[in-house]
Coordinates of C-alpha atoms in Angstrom, one line a residue:
X1 CA 0.0 0.0 0.0
X2 CA 2.8 2.4 1.0
X3 CA 4.4 1.7 -2.4
X4 CA 1.3 2.9 -4.3
X5 CA 1.2 6.1 -2.2
X6 CA 4.9 6.9 -2.9
X7 CA 4.4 6.2 -6.7
X8 CA 1.5 8.6 -6.8
X9 CA 3.5 11.3 -5.0
X10 CA 6.3 10.8 -7.5
X11 CA 4.0 11.2 -10.5
X12 CA 2.5 14.4 -9.0
X13 CA 5.9 15.9 -8.4
X14 CA 7.0 15.2 -12.0
X15 CA 3.9 16.8 -13.3
X16 CA 4.3 19.9 -11.2
X17 CA 7.9 20.3 -12.1
X18 CA 7.2 20.0 -15.9
X19 CA 4.3 22.5 -15.7
X20 CA 6.6 25.0 -13.9
X21 CA 9.3 24.7 -16.4
X22 CA 6.9 25.2 -19.2
X23 CA 5.4 28.2 -17.6
X24 CA 8.9 29.8 -17.0
X25 CA 10.0 29.2 -20.6
X26 CA 6.7 30.5 -22.0
X27 CA 7.0 33.7 -19.9
X28 CA 10.7 34.3 -20.9
X29 CA 9.9 34.0 -24.6
X30 CA 6.9 36.3 -24.3
X31 CA 9.0 38.8 -22.3
X32 CA 11.8 38.8 -24.9
X33 CA 9.4 39.4 -27.8
X34 CA 7.8 42.1 -25.8
X35 CA 11.1 43.8 -25.1
X36 CA 12.1 43.6 -28.8
X37 CA 8.8 45.1 -29.9
X38 CA 9.1 47.9 -27.4
X39 CA 12.7 48.7 -28.5
X40 CA 11.6 48.8 -32.1
X41 CA 8.7 51.1 -31.4
X42 CA 10.8 53.3 -29.1
X43 CA 13.4 53.8 -31.9
X44 CA 10.6 54.3 -34.4
X45 CA 8.9 56.8 -32.3
X46 CA 12.2 58.6 -31.7
X47 CA 12.7 58.8 -35.4
X48 CA 9.2 60.2 -35.9
X49 CA 9.9 62.9 -33.3
X50 CA 12.8 64.1 -35.5
X51 CA 10.4 64.7 -38.4
X52 CA 8.3 67.8 -38.7
X53 CA 4.5 67.2 -38.8
X54 CA 3.0 66.4 -42.1
X55 CA 6.1 65.3 -43.9
X56 CA 5.9 61.6 -43.3
X57 CA 3.4 59.2 -44.9
X58 CA 3.6 56.3 -42.5
X59 CA 4.9 53.2 -44.3
X60 CA 3.4 49.8 -44.0
X61 CA 4.5 47.4 -41.3
X62 CA 6.6 45.5 -43.9
X63 CA 8.8 48.5 -44.6
X64 CA 9.3 49.5 -41.0
X65 CA 12.5 47.5 -40.6
X66 CA 14.1 49.2 -43.6
X67 CA 13.0 52.5 -42.3
X68 CA 14.3 51.7 -38.9
X69 CA 17.8 50.9 -40.4
X70 CA 17.7 54.2 -42.3
X71 CA 16.9 56.1 -39.1
X72 CA 19.7 54.3 -37.2
X73 CA 22.1 55.4 -40.0
X74 CA 21.1 59.0 -39.6
X75 CA 21.2 58.7 -35.8
X76 CA 24.8 57.4 -36.0
X77 CA 25.7 60.1 -38.5
X78 CA 24.3 62.7 -36.2
X79 CA 26.6 61.3 -33.5
X80 CA 29.5 61.6 -36.0
X81 CA 30.0 57.8 -36.0
X82 CA 30.4 57.8 -39.7
X83 CA 32.0 54.4 -40.1
X84 CA 29.1 52.7 -38.3
X85 CA 26.6 54.8 -40.2
X86 CA 28.2 53.7 -43.4
X87 CA 27.6 50.0 -42.6
X88 CA 23.9 50.7 -41.6
X89 CA 23.3 52.8 -44.8
X90 CA 24.8 50.0 -46.9
X91 CA 22.6 47.4 -45.3
X92 CA 19.5 49.5 -45.6
X93 CA 20.3 50.2 -49.3
X94 CA 20.8 46.5 -50.1
X95 CA 17.3 45.8 -48.6
X96 CA 15.7 48.8 -50.2
X97 CA 16.8 47.6 -53.7
X98 CA 14.7 44.4 -53.3
X99 CA 11.4 46.1 -52.5
X100 CA 9.7 49.4 -53.3
X101 CA 11.1 52.0 -50.9
X102 CA 9.6 55.5 -50.4
X103 CA 12.7 56.7 -48.5
X104 CA 15.1 56.1 -51.4
X105 CA 16.0 59.8 -51.8
X106 CA 16.7 60.2 -48.1
X107 CA 18.7 57.0 -47.9
X108 CA 20.9 57.8 -51.0
X109 CA 21.3 61.4 -49.7
X110 CA 22.3 60.1 -46.3
X111 CA 24.9 57.8 -47.8
X112 CA 26.4 60.6 -50.0
X113 CA 26.5 62.9 -47.0
X114 CA 28.2 60.2 -45.0
X115 CA 30.8 59.6 -47.7
X116 CA 31.5 63.4 -47.7
X117 CA 32.7 63.1 -44.0
X118 CA 34.6 59.9 -44.7
X119 CA 36.4 61.5 -47.7
X120 CA 35.3 58.6 -50.0
X121 CA 35.0 60.7 -53.1
X122 CA 34.6 57.7 -55.5
X123 CA 31.6 56.5 -53.4
X124 CA 30.1 60.0 -53.4
X125 CA 30.3 60.0 -57.2
X126 CA 28.7 56.5 -57.5
X127 CA 25.8 57.3 -55.2
X128 CA 25.3 60.7 -56.8
X129 CA 24.8 58.9 -60.1
X130 CA 22.2 56.6 -58.4
X131 CA 20.4 59.6 -56.8
X132 CA 20.3 61.3 -60.2
X133 CA 19.0 58.1 -61.8
X134 CA 16.3 57.4 -59.1
X135 CA 15.4 61.0 -58.2
X136 CA 16.4 63.2 -61.2
X137 CA 14.5 66.2 -59.8
X138 CA 15.9 66.0 -56.3
X139 CA 17.0 69.4 -55.0
X140 CA 19.8 67.6 -53.1
X141 CA 21.6 67.0 -56.3
X142 CA 22.9 70.5 -56.4
X143 CA 24.0 70.3 -52.7
X144 CA 25.9 67.0 -53.1
X145 CA 27.5 68.1 -56.4
X146 CA 28.7 71.3 -54.6
X147 CA 30.2 69.2 -51.7
X148 CA 31.9 66.8 -54.1
X149 CA 33.3 69.6 -56.3
X150 CA 34.6 71.4 -53.2
X151 CA 36.4 68.2 -52.0
X152 CA 37.9 67.8 -55.5
X153 CA 38.9 71.5 -55.4
X154 CA 36.9 72.3 -58.5
X155 CA 35.9 75.7 -57.2
X156 CA 34.2 77.1 -60.2
X157 CA 31.8 74.2 -60.2
X158 CA 31.4 74.6 -56.4
X159 CA 30.2 78.2 -56.9
X160 CA 27.7 77.1 -59.6
X161 CA 26.2 74.2 -57.6
X162 CA 26.0 76.2 -54.4
X163 CA 24.1 78.9 -56.2
X164 CA 21.8 76.2 -57.5
X165 CA 21.3 74.8 -54.0
X166 CA 20.4 78.2 -52.7
X167 CA 17.6 78.3 -55.2
X168 CA 16.5 74.6 -54.7
X169 CA 16.8 74.1 -50.9
X170 CA 13.2 75.2 -50.3
X171 CA 12.1 72.1 -52.1
X172 CA 14.2 69.8 -49.9
X173 CA 11.8 67.7 -47.9
X174 CA 13.8 64.8 -46.5
X175 CA 13.5 65.5 -42.8
X176 CA 16.2 63.3 -41.3
X177 CA 18.7 64.5 -44.0
X178 CA 17.8 68.1 -43.5
X179 CA 18.3 67.8 -39.7
X180 CA 21.7 66.3 -40.1
X181 CA 22.8 68.8 -42.7
X182 CA 21.8 71.6 -40.4
X183 CA 23.4 70.1 -37.3
X184 CA 26.7 68.7 -38.8
X185 CA 27.5 71.6 -41.2
X186 CA 26.2 74.5 -39.0
X187 CA 25.0 78.0 -40.0
X188 CA 28.1 79.3 -41.7
X189 CA 29.5 76.3 -43.6
X190 CA 28.0 77.1 -47.0
X191 CA 29.1 80.8 -46.6
X192 CA 32.6 79.7 -45.9
X193 CA 32.6 77.2 -48.8
X194 CA 31.3 79.9 -51.2
X195 CA 33.8 82.5 -49.9
X196 CA 36.7 80.0 -50.2
X197 CA 35.7 79.1 -53.7
X198 CA 35.4 82.7 -54.7
X199 CA 38.9 83.4 -53.4
X200 CA 40.4 80.3 -55.1
X201 CA 38.9 81.6 -58.4
X202 CA 40.6 85.0 -58.0
X203 CA 37.4 86.8 -56.8
X204 CA 39.2 88.1 -53.7
X205 CA 36.9 91.1 -52.7
X206 CA 33.7 89.1 -53.2
X207 CA 35.1 86.3 -51.0
X208 CA 36.2 88.7 -48.3
X209 CA 32.8 90.4 -48.1
X210 CA 31.3 87.0 -47.2
X211 CA 34.0 86.2 -44.7
X212 CA 33.9 89.6 -43.0
X213 CA 30.1 89.3 -42.7
X214 CA 30.6 86.1 -40.8
X215 CA 33.2 87.7 -38.5
X216 CA 30.8 90.6 -37.8
X217 CA 27.9 88.4 -36.9
X218 CA 30.1 86.4 -34.5
X219 CA 31.6 89.5 -32.9
X220 CA 28.3 91.4 -32.6
X221 CA 26.7 88.3 -31.0
X222 CA 24.1 88.1 -33.7
X223 CA 24.5 84.4 -33.3
X224 CA 25.9 82.0 -30.8
X225 CA 29.7 82.3 -30.5
X226 CA 31.6 79.5 -32.1
X227 CA 35.4 79.5 -31.9
X228 CA 35.9 76.9 -34.5
X229 CA 33.9 78.9 -37.1
X230 CA 35.7 82.1 -36.2
X231 CA 39.1 80.4 -36.5
X232 CA 38.3 78.9 -39.9
X233 CA 37.0 82.2 -41.2
X234 CA 40.1 84.1 -40.0
X235 CA 42.3 81.4 -41.7
X236 CA 40.3 81.8 -45.0
X237 CA 40.7 85.6 -44.8
X238 CA 44.5 85.2 -44.3
X239 CA 44.6 82.8 -47.2
X240 CA 42.8 85.3 -49.4
X241 CA 45.6 87.8 -49.0
X242 CA 48.3 85.1 -49.5
X243 CA 46.7 84.0 -52.8
X244 CA 46.3 87.6 -54.1
X245 CA 49.9 88.3 -53.1
X246 CA 51.0 85.2 -55.1
X247 CA 49.6 86.7 -58.2
X248 CA 50.9 90.3 -57.7
X249 CA 54.0 91.6 -59.4
X250 CA 53.9 94.9 -57.6
X251 CA 56.6 95.1 -54.9
X252 CA 54.9 98.1 -53.4
X253 CA 52.1 96.0 -51.9
X254 CA 54.2 93.2 -50.5
X255 CA 54.8 94.6 -47.1
X256 CA 51.1 95.5 -46.6
X257 CA 49.9 92.1 -47.7
X258 CA 52.4 90.3 -45.4
X259 CA 50.9 92.3 -42.6
X260 CA 47.3 91.3 -43.5
X261 CA 48.2 87.6 -43.8
X262 CA 49.9 87.8 -40.4
X263 CA 47.1 89.8 -38.8
X264 CA 44.4 87.2 -39.5
X265 CA 46.7 84.3 -38.7
X266 CA 47.3 85.8 -35.3
X267 CA 43.5 86.1 -34.8
X268 CA 43.2 82.3 -34.9
X269 CA 42.8 80.9 -31.4
X270 CA 43.8 77.3 -32.4
X271 CA 45.3 76.6 -35.8
X272 CA 44.0 73.3 -37.2
X273 CA 47.1 71.8 -38.7
X274 CA 45.5 70.0 -41.6
X275 CA 43.5 73.0 -42.6
X276 CA 46.6 75.2 -42.3
X277 CA 48.5 72.9 -44.6
X278 CA 45.6 72.9 -47.1
X279 CA 45.2 76.6 -47.2
X280 CA 48.9 77.5 -47.1
X281 CA 50.7 74.8 -49.2
X282 CA 54.2 74.8 -47.7
X283 CA 56.3 75.0 -50.9
X284 CA 54.3 77.8 -52.5
X285 CA 53.9 79.8 -49.3
X286 CA 57.5 79.6 -48.0
X287 CA 59.0 80.0 -51.5
X288 CA 57.0 83.2 -52.0
X289 CA 58.1 84.5 -48.6
X290 CA 61.8 83.8 -49.3
X291 CA 61.5 85.5 -52.7
X292 CA 60.1 88.6 -51.1
X293 CA 62.6 88.4 -48.2
X294 CA 65.5 88.7 -50.6
X295 CA 63.9 91.7 -52.3
X296 CA 62.5 93.9 -49.5
X297 CA 64.5 96.3 -47.2
X298 CA 65.2 95.1 -43.7
X299 CA 62.6 97.3 -42.0
X300 CA 59.9 95.3 -43.9
X301 CA 61.1 91.8 -43.0
X302 CA 59.4 91.5 -39.6
X303 CA 56.1 90.1 -40.8
X304 CA 57.9 87.6 -43.0
X305 CA 60.0 86.4 -40.0
X306 CA 56.8 86.1 -37.9
X307 CA 55.1 84.1 -40.6
X308 CA 58.1 81.8 -40.8
X309 CA 57.8 81.3 -37.0
X310 CA 54.1 80.3 -37.3
X311 CA 55.0 77.9 -40.1
X312 CA 57.7 76.3 -38.0
X313 CA 55.3 76.0 -35.1
X314 CA 52.4 74.5 -36.9
X315 CA 54.0 72.1 -39.4
X316 CA 55.0 68.8 -37.7
X317 CA 58.1 68.4 -39.9
X318 CA 58.7 71.8 -41.7
X319 CA 60.9 71.6 -44.8
X320 CA 63.7 73.9 -43.7
X321 CA 65.4 73.6 -47.1
X322 CA 62.7 75.9 -48.5
X323 CA 64.3 78.7 -46.5
X324 CA 67.9 77.5 -46.7
X325 CA 68.2 76.8 -50.4
X326 CA 67.2 80.3 -51.7
X327 CA 69.8 81.7 -49.3
X328 CA 72.5 79.4 -50.6
X329 CA 71.6 80.2 -54.2
X330 CA 71.5 83.9 -53.7
X331 CA 73.9 84.8 -50.9
X332 CA 76.7 85.6 -53.4
X333 CA 74.6 87.7 -55.8
X334 CA 72.5 89.4 -53.1
X335 CA 75.0 89.5 -50.2
X336 CA 73.3 92.6 -48.6
X337 CA 69.8 91.1 -48.7
X338 CA 71.0 87.7 -47.4
X339 CA 72.7 89.5 -44.5
X340 CA 69.6 91.5 -43.8
X341 CA 67.5 88.4 -43.7
X342 CA 69.9 86.6 -41.3
X343 CA 69.9 89.7 -39.0
X344 CA 66.1 89.7 -38.9
X345 CA 66.1 85.9 -38.3
X346 CA 68.4 86.0 -35.3
X347 CA 66.2 88.6 -33.7
X348 CA 63.3 86.1 -33.5
X349 CA 63.4 83.7 -30.5
X350 CA 61.1 81.1 -32.1
X351 CA 63.4 80.2 -35.0
X352 CA 66.5 78.8 -33.2
X353 CA 66.2 75.4 -35.0
X354 CA 66.1 77.0 -38.4
X355 CA 69.0 79.3 -37.4
X356 CA 71.1 76.4 -36.3
X357 CA 70.4 74.5 -39.6
X358 CA 71.5 77.6 -41.5
X359 CA 74.8 77.7 -39.5
X360 CA 75.5 74.1 -40.3
X361 CA 74.7 74.6 -44.0
X362 CA 77.0 77.7 -44.3
X363 CA 79.8 76.0 -42.4
X364 CA 79.7 73.2 -44.9
X365 CA 79.5 75.6 -47.8
X366 CA 82.4 77.6 -46.4
X367 CA 84.6 74.5 -46.2
X368 CA 83.7 73.6 -49.8
X369 CA 84.4 77.2 -51.1
X370 CA 87.8 77.2 -49.2
X371 CA 88.9 73.9 -50.8
X372 CA 87.9 75.3 -54.2
X373 CA 89.8 78.5 -53.3
X374 CA 86.7 80.5 -54.1
X375 CA 87.7 83.0 -51.5
X376 CA 85.2 85.8 -52.4
X377 CA 82.2 83.5 -51.7
X378 CA 84.0 82.0 -48.7
X379 CA 84.3 85.5 -47.3
X380 CA 80.6 86.0 -47.8
X381 CA 79.9 82.8 -46.0
X382 CA 82.0 84.0 -43.1
X383 CA 80.0 87.2 -43.0
X384 CA 76.7 85.4 -42.8
X385 CA 78.0 82.9 -40.2
X386 CA 79.2 85.8 -38.0
X387 CA 75.6 87.2 -38.1
X388 CA 73.9 83.9 -37.4
X389 CA 76.3 83.0 -34.6
X390 CA 78.6 85.7 -33.3
X391 CA 80.5 83.2 -31.1
X392 CA 81.2 80.8 -33.9
X393 CA 84.8 79.5 -34.4
X394 CA 85.5 79.6 -38.1
X395 CA 89.3 79.1 -38.4
X396 CA 89.1 75.3 -38.6
X397 CA 86.8 75.6 -41.7
X398 CA 89.5 77.7 -43.5
X399 CA 92.2 75.0 -43.4
X400 CA 93.2 73.9 -46.9
X401 CA 94.2 70.4 -47.6
X402 CA 97.9 69.9 -48.3
X403 CA 97.2 69.0 -51.9
X404 CA 95.2 72.2 -52.5
X405 CA 97.8 74.3 -50.8
X406 CA 100.6 72.9 -53.0
X407 CA 98.5 73.5 -56.1
X408 CA 98.1 77.2 -55.2
X409 CA 101.7 77.6 -54.1
X410 CA 103.1 76.2 -57.3
X411 CA 101.3 78.9 -59.3
X412 CA 102.0 79.3 -62.9
X413 CA 100.2 82.5 -63.5
X414 CA 98.9 85.6 -61.9
X415 CA 95.5 84.1 -61.3
X416 CA 96.8 81.4 -59.0
X417 CA 98.9 84.0 -57.1
X418 CA 95.8 86.1 -56.7
X419 CA 94.0 83.1 -55.3
X420 CA 96.7 82.7 -52.7
X421 CA 96.6 86.4 -51.8
X422 CA 92.8 86.3 -51.5
X423 CA 93.0 83.2 -49.3
X424 CA 95.3 85.0 -46.9
X425 CA 93.1 88.0 -47.0
X426 CA 90.2 85.8 -45.9
X427 CA 92.2 84.8 -42.8
X428 CA 92.9 88.4 -42.1
X429 CA 89.2 89.2 -42.4
X430 CA 88.2 86.8 -39.6
X431 CA 91.0 88.2 -37.4
X432 CA 91.9 84.8 -36.0
X433 CA 95.1 84.3 -34.2
X434 CA 94.7 80.8 -32.9
X435 CA 96.7 77.7 -33.6
X436 CA 95.1 77.1 -37.0
X437 CA 96.5 80.4 -38.2
X438 CA 100.0 79.5 -36.8
X439 CA 99.8 76.1 -38.5
X440 CA 99.0 77.8 -41.8
X441 CA 102.1 80.1 -41.4
X442 CA 104.4 77.1 -40.8
X443 CA 102.9 75.2 -43.7
X444 CA 103.5 78.2 -46.1
X445 CA 107.1 78.6 -44.9
X446 CA 107.7 74.9 -45.3
X447 CA 106.2 75.1 -48.9
X448 CA 108.6 78.0 -49.7
X449 CA 111.6 76.0 -48.4
X450 CA 110.5 73.1 -50.6
X451 CA 110.2 75.3 -53.6
X452 CA 113.7 76.7 -53.0
X453 CA 115.1 73.2 -52.6
X454 CA 113.4 72.1 -55.8
X455 CA 115.3 74.8 -57.8
X456 CA 114.3 76.8 -60.8
X457 CA 111.5 78.5 -58.9
X458 CA 113.5 80.8 -56.6
X459 CA 111.2 83.8 -57.3
X460 CA 108.1 81.8 -56.4
X461 CA 109.7 80.7 -53.1
X462 CA 110.7 84.2 -52.2
X463 CA 107.3 85.7 -53.2
X464 CA 105.6 83.2 -51.0
X465 CA 107.9 84.2 -48.1
X466 CA 107.0 87.8 -48.7
X467 CA 103.3 87.0 -48.7
X468 CA 103.8 85.2 -45.3
X469 CA 105.5 88.2 -43.9
X470 CA 102.7 90.5 -45.1
X471 CA 100.1 88.1 -43.8
X472 CA 101.6 88.0 -40.3
X473 CA 102.3 91.8 -40.4
X474 CA 106.0 91.0 -39.9
X475 CA 105.3 89.1 -36.7
X476 CA 108.6 88.7 -34.8
X477 CA 108.4 84.9 -34.7
X478 CA 107.6 84.7 -38.4
X479 CA 110.3 87.3 -39.4
X480 CA 112.9 85.3 -37.4
X481 CA 111.9 82.1 -39.2
X482 CA 112.2 83.8 -42.6
X483 CA 115.5 85.4 -41.7
X484 CA 117.1 82.2 -40.6
X485 CA 116.0 80.5 -43.8
X486 CA 117.4 83.3 -45.9
X487 CA 120.6 83.4 -44.0
X488 CA 121.0 79.6 -44.5
X489 CA 120.4 79.6 -48.2
X490 CA 122.5 82.8 -48.7
X491 CA 125.5 81.1 -47.2
X492 CA 124.9 78.0 -49.4
X493 CA 124.7 80.3 -52.5
X494 CA 127.9 82.0 -51.5
X495 CA 129.7 78.8 -51.0
X496 CA 128.9 77.6 -54.5
X497 CA 129.0 81.0 -56.2
X498 CA 125.3 80.7 -57.2
X499 CA 125.2 84.3 -58.4
X500 CA 121.6 84.4 -59.7
X501 CA 120.3 83.1 -56.3
X502 CA 122.4 85.6 -54.5
X503 CA 120.8 88.4 -56.6
X504 CA 117.3 87.1 -55.9
X505 CA 118.0 86.9 -52.2
X506 CA 119.5 90.4 -52.1
X507 CA 116.5 91.8 -53.8
X508 CA 114.2 90.0 -51.3
X509 CA 116.2 91.4 -48.4
X510 CA 115.9 94.9 -49.8
X511 CA 112.1 94.6 -50.5
X512 CA 111.2 93.1 -47.1
X513 CA 113.6 95.0 -45.0
X514 CA 114.7 92.0 -43.0
X515 CA 118.3 92.2 -41.7
X516 CA 121.1 91.8 -44.2
X517 CA 123.4 88.8 -44.2
X518 CA 126.9 89.6 -43.2
X519 CA 129.6 88.8 -45.8
X520 CA 133.3 88.9 -45.0
X521 CA 135.8 91.1 -46.9
X522 CA 137.6 88.0 -48.1
X523 CA 134.4 86.7 -49.8
X524 CA 133.8 90.0 -51.4
X525 CA 137.3 90.2 -52.7
X526 CA 137.1 86.7 -54.0
X527 CA 133.9 87.6 -56.0
X528 CA 135.5 90.8 -57.3
X529 CA 138.5 88.8 -58.6
X530 CA 136.1 86.4 -60.3
X531 CA 134.3 89.4 -62.0
X532 CA 137.6 90.7 -63.3
X533 CA 138.6 87.3 -64.6
X534 CA 135.3 87.0 -66.4
X535 CA 135.5 90.4 -68.0
X536 CA 139.1 89.9 -69.2
X537 CA 138.1 86.6 -70.8
X538 CA 135.1 88.1 -72.6
X539 CA 132.3 86.5 -70.5
X540 CA 130.5 89.9 -70.2
X541 CA 127.1 88.4 -69.4
X542 CA 128.2 86.5 -66.4
X543 CA 130.5 89.3 -65.3
X544 CA 127.4 91.6 -65.4
X545 CA 125.6 89.4 -62.7
X546 CA 128.7 89.3 -60.5
X547 CA 129.2 93.1 -60.6
X548 CA 125.5 93.8 -60.2
X549 CA 125.4 91.7 -57.0
X550 CA 128.7 93.4 -55.8
X551 CA 127.2 96.9 -56.3
X552 CA 124.4 95.9 -53.9
X553 CA 126.5 94.5 -51.1
X554 CA 129.7 96.5 -51.5
X555 CA 129.4 99.3 -54.0
X556 CA 132.7 100.9 -55.2
X557 CA 134.1 102.8 -58.2
X558 CA 135.6 99.5 -59.4
X559 CA 132.3 97.6 -59.4
X560 CA 130.5 100.5 -61.1
X561 CA 133.2 100.8 -63.8
X562 CA 133.1 97.0 -64.4
X563 CA 129.3 96.9 -64.5
X564 CA 129.1 99.9 -66.9
X565 CA 131.7 98.3 -69.3
X566 CA 129.7 95.0 -69.3
X567 CA 126.5 96.9 -70.1
X568 CA 128.2 98.6 -73.0
X569 CA 129.5 95.3 -74.4
X570 CA 125.9 94.0 -74.1
X571 CA 124.7 97.3 -75.9
X572 CA 122.7 98.5 -72.9
X573 CA 124.0 102.0 -73.4
X574 CA 121.4 104.0 -71.4
X575 CA 121.8 101.8 -68.3
X576 CA 125.6 101.9 -68.7
X577 CA 125.5 105.7 -68.9
X578 CA 123.7 105.8 -65.5
X579 CA 126.4 103.7 -63.8
X580 CA 129.2 105.7 -65.4
X581 CA 127.6 108.8 -63.9
X582 CA 128.3 107.3 -60.4
X583 CA 132.0 107.4 -61.0
X584 CA 134.0 110.4 -59.8
X585 CA 135.7 112.6 -62.5
X586 CA 139.1 111.4 -61.4
X587 CA 138.2 107.8 -62.1
X588 CA 136.7 108.4 -65.5
X589 CA 138.8 111.2 -67.2
X590 CA 142.0 109.3 -67.3
X591 CA 140.5 105.9 -68.1
X592 CA 140.6 105.4 -71.8
X593 CA 138.1 102.5 -71.7
X594 CA 135.7 104.6 -69.9
X595 CA 136.0 107.5 -72.3
X596 CA 135.5 105.3 -75.3
X597 CA 132.5 103.7 -73.6
X598 CA 131.0 107.2 -72.7
X599 CA 131.4 108.3 -76.3
X600 CA 129.6 105.2 -77.5
X601 CA 126.9 105.7 -75.0
X602 CA 126.4 109.3 -76.0
X603 CA 126.0 108.3 -79.6
X604 CA 123.2 105.9 -78.8
X605 CA 121.4 107.9 -76.1
X606 CA 118.0 109.4 -76.8
X607 CA 118.0 113.0 -77.9
X608 CA 116.3 114.4 -74.8
X609 CA 118.9 112.6 -72.6
X610 CA 121.8 114.0 -74.7
X611 CA 120.4 117.6 -74.3
X612 CA 120.2 117.1 -70.6
X613 CA 123.7 115.9 -70.3
X614 CA 125.1 118.8 -72.3

């Protein structure tokens, strides 16, 4: 009996449990459906609230899902979630193509508008074609063509289509699209686009009238203040003067227009980098400023320098070569203008980086010009470097390679000699007296010694020594080095009777004023005997050089007599006459050779000289 009772209790328990589970599942399903339905209707009702009364013919229940997707797209677009909105619009369009859809104009318009913000210009063009196909009379065609043309920088078309939109917008009846256009573009967007397009098509006054009207409304509080709109308008005004300046060939307006470009740029609270790059293309803008900077006087350079400072601050990686290259190309031809620009540049605290890059560039250029021995341009580099960095050390940049120095030293013409003189003048210009200058002196003296040792180029060696003395302003140390060298080679020339070298050295001593080399009486007598010997044996040419040298170191009646007779034998009568005049009457009257030589000289003297001697 107990078993039957327990079995019945078990069956009752199972039944109760099953009924409970069924009830729970049934309730959950109903609740889920209810929630979904309520969410749908909530979204739908919210969408209806966005639409002005009388503009919506309520679609059938079958179309509500497609309409809900369309509304979700506009809602996401309104929240500026354009990527998600794109997905929703695409899905809605795919569904709309399968069935009749009364919202097709609004859906296509919403997609085009969304692509405008995503910068998908190809998609804009595709959907514009679809809108034109399905809704050929849509007033939104003008609007979207204007937006596409503006993105493509086809400004004449933009003006045309915007004018069309102004005429057609009263027919625009797509409520969700209208609301988003109003909220996302704002009150002044189309005015700014029209003004910008007018400016880009060279209608500068017309564009500025519109932009100034916007500024006036904002400043007079005729509308709610909007910093972003104000900044964009100020940037467009600044750009209008820049573009007009680009076209102008009149130097007289440059300074005023620079001030206007700067004035409106300074009015901007926060410069949007991408917009700044778009309105002021770096290469065109900076190239124009540099062209003007190398033309205008220094008192008109301040606005240009300030504009360069703004450019450096608002470009992430400014192309400094746009400033540097024009200076490198023009510093030689327009030295004064380049110097003025550098002076203006260093006065600005915001351009230190550009200033340092200029220093590095001109240091490198200076080294190159020195190695090429282009000393004039090197001197101009030095001048600019001194302006850019008054504390700069330049001397190490002036050091010539040994190969280049030897090439100059072994000059074969006046041009190479002039190069050497200009190179030394460059050192004098920087007034450097450091170790690099001393090393240069030692190298030049060493080169002169090598030339002397080489033989056959004595004049070059001595000319180089004279340049060194002039370069050092006859510094005591340098003069001693030169004197010791001259004394050494003088003794060597005496020892081997190298008479031509002795003459060169004696001329050098006379020209430079360094101390004479002492020569003993015995050495002088020895050379005089050699001169007599040469004359007696008819070697008048060699005798001439001996006696000429003797007249310089130990002049006497005997040397003058011998020198004059050698000159007569060589038919140099006028020169011989001058030396005979140095003889006393006692030495010449009773000397038959002298008398014969004088008679011969008088015969060949010019008439004016003969008259004077009578």
